[in-house]
mmCIF file of C-alpha atoms in Angstrom:
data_model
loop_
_atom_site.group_PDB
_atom_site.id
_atom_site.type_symbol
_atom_site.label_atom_id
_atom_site.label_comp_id
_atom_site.label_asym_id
_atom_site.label_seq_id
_atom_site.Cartn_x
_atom_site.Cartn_y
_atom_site.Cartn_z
ATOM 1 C CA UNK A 127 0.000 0.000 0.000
ATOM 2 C CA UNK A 128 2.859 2.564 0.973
ATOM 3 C CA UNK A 129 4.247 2.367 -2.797
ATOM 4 C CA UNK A 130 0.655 2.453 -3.977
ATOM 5 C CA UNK A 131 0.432 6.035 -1.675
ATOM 6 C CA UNK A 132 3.613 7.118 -3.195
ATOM 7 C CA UNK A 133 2.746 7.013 -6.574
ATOM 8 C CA UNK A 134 -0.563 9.059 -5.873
ATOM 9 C CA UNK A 135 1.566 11.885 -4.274
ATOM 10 C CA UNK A 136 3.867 11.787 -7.392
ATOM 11 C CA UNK A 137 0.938 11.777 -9.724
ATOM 12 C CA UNK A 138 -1.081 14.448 -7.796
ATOM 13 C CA UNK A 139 2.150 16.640 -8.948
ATOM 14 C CA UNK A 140 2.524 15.496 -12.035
ATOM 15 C CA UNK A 141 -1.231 16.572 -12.864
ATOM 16 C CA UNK A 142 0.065 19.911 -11.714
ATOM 17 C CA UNK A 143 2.542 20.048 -13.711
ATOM 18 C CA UNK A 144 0.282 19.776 -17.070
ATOM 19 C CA UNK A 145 -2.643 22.083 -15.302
ATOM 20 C CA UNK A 146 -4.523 19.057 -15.120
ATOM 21 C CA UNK A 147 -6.453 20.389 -12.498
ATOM 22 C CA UNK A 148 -9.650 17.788 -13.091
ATOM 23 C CA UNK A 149 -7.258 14.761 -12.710
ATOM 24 C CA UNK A 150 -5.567 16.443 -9.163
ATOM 25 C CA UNK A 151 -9.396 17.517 -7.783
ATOM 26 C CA UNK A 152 -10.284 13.702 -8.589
ATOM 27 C CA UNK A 153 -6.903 12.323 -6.512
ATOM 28 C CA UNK A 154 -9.161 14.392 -3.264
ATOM 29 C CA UNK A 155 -11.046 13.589 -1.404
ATOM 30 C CA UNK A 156 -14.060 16.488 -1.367
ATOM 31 C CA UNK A 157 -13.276 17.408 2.055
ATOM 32 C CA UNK A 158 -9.488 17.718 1.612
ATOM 33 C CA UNK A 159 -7.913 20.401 2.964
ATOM 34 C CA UNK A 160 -4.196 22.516 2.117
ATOM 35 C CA UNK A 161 -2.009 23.901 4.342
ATOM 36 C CA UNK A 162 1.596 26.356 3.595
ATOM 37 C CA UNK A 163 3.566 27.775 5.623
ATOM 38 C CA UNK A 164 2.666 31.182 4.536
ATOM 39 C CA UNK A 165 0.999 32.443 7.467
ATOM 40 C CA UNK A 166 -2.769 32.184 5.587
ATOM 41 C CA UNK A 167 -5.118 29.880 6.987
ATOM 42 C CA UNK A 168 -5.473 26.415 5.432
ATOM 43 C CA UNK A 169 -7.869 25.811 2.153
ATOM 44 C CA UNK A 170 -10.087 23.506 0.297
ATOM 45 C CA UNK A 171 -8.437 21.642 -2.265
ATOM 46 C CA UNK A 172 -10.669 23.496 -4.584
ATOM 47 C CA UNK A 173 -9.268 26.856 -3.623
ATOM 48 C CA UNK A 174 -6.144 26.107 -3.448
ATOM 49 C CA UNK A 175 -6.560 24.538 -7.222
ATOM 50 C CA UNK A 176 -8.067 27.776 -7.813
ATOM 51 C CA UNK A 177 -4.851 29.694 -6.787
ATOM 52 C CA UNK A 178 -2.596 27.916 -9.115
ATOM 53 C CA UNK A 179 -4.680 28.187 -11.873
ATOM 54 C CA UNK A 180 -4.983 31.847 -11.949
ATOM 55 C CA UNK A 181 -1.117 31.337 -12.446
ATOM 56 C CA UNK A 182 -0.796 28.888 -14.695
ATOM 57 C CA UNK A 183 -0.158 32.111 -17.458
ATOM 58 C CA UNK A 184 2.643 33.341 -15.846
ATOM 59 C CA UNK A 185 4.023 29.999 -16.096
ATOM 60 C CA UNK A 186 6.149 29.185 -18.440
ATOM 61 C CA UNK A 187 7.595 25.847 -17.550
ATOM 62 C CA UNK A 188 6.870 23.721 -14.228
ATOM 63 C CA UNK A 189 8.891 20.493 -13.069
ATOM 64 C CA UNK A 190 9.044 18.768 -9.669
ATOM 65 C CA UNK A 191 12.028 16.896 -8.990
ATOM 66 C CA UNK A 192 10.933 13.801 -5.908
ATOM 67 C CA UNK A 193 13.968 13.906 -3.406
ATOM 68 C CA UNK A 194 12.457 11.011 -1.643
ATOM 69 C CA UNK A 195 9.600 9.848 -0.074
ATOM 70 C CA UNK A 196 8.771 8.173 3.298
ATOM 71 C CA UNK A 197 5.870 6.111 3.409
ATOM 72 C CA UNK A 198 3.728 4.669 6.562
ATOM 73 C CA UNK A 199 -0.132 3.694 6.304
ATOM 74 C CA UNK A 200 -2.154 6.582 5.185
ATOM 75 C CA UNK A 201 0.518 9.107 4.697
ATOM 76 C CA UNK A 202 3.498 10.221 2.780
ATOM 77 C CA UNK A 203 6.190 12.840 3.280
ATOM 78 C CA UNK A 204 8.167 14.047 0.828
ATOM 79 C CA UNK A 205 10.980 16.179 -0.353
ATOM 80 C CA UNK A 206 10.877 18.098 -3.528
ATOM 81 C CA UNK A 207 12.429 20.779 -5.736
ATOM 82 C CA UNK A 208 9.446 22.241 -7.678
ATOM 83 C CA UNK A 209 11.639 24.051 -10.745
ATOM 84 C CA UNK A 210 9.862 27.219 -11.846
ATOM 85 C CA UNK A 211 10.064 29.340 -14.846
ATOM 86 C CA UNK A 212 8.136 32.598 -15.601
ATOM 87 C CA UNK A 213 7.242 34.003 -18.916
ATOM 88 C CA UNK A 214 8.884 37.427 -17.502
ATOM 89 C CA UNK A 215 12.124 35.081 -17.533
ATOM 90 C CA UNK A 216 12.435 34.883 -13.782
ATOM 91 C CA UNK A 217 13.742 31.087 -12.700
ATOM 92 C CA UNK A 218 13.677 29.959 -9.790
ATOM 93 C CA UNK A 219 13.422 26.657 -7.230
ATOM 94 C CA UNK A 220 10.670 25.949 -4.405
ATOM 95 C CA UNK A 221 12.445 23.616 -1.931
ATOM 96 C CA UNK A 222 9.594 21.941 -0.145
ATOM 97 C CA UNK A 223 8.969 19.110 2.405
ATOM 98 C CA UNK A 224 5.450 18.308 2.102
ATOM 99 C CA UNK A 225 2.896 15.550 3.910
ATOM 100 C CA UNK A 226 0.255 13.634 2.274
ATOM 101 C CA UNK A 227 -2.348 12.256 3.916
ATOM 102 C CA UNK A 228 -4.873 9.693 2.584
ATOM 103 C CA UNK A 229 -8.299 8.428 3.230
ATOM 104 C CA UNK A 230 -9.051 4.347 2.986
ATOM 105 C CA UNK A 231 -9.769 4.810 -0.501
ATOM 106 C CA UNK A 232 -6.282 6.607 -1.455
ATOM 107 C CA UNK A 233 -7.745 9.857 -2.223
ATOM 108 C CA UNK A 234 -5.485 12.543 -0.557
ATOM 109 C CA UNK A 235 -7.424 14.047 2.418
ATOM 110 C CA UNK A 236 -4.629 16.845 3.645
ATOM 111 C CA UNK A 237 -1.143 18.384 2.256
ATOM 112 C CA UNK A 238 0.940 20.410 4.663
ATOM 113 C CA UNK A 239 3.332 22.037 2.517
ATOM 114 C CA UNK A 240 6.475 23.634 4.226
ATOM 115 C CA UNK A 241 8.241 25.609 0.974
ATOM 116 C CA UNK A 242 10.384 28.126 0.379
ATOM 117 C CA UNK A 243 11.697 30.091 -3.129
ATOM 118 C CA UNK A 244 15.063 29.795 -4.289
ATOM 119 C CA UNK A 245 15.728 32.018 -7.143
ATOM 120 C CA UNK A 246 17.804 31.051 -9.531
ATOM 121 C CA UNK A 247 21.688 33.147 -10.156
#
């Protein structure tokens, strides 16, 4: 099950990635809920969906690079380097540890996302 819960954090990114955003709402559970370390208050999958998407055109390339990945029943924590490139030619790196946690079914029912931007030289 653990590499089973792996592979659904990997492809919840991966939909990302392509602004699939119907393929990431469907790896969620409805009641799923975001966190960052931002100071905001945590969100709905759907609004935190939302928030990327009114980015995605200010994107112009995306790639998460997997670390690794530790893997117990019903979660997964991760370390990743999302790589970021704007259309206004700032390039960057998010360094990020995040946790995945998943309902009896496998759909994701939290990520806690502690990130911070790297921009590039």
């Amino acid at each position: 099950m653990s590499r089973h819960l792996k592979d659904q954090a990997i492809g919840y990114l991966r939909s990302l990635e392509k602004a699939d955003w119907e393929t990431a709402r469907g790896m969620c559970a409805g009641t799923a809920t975001v966190w960052h370390n931002d100071g905001k208050p945590e969100q709905s999958v759907e609004e935190n969906i939302q928030h990327m998407a009114a980015q995605v055109e200010a994107i112009e390339s995306m790639r998460y690079d997997i670390i690794r990945q530790f893997a117990q029943p019903g979660e997964v924590l991760q370390q990743h380097v999302v790589h970021v490139a704007m259309r206004n030619g700032m390039r960057g790196e998010v360094h990020a540890a995040v946790y995945f946690r998943f309902d009896d079914a496998g759909l994701i029912t939290r990520i806690e996302e502690y990130a911070g931007f790297v921009p590039a030289d």
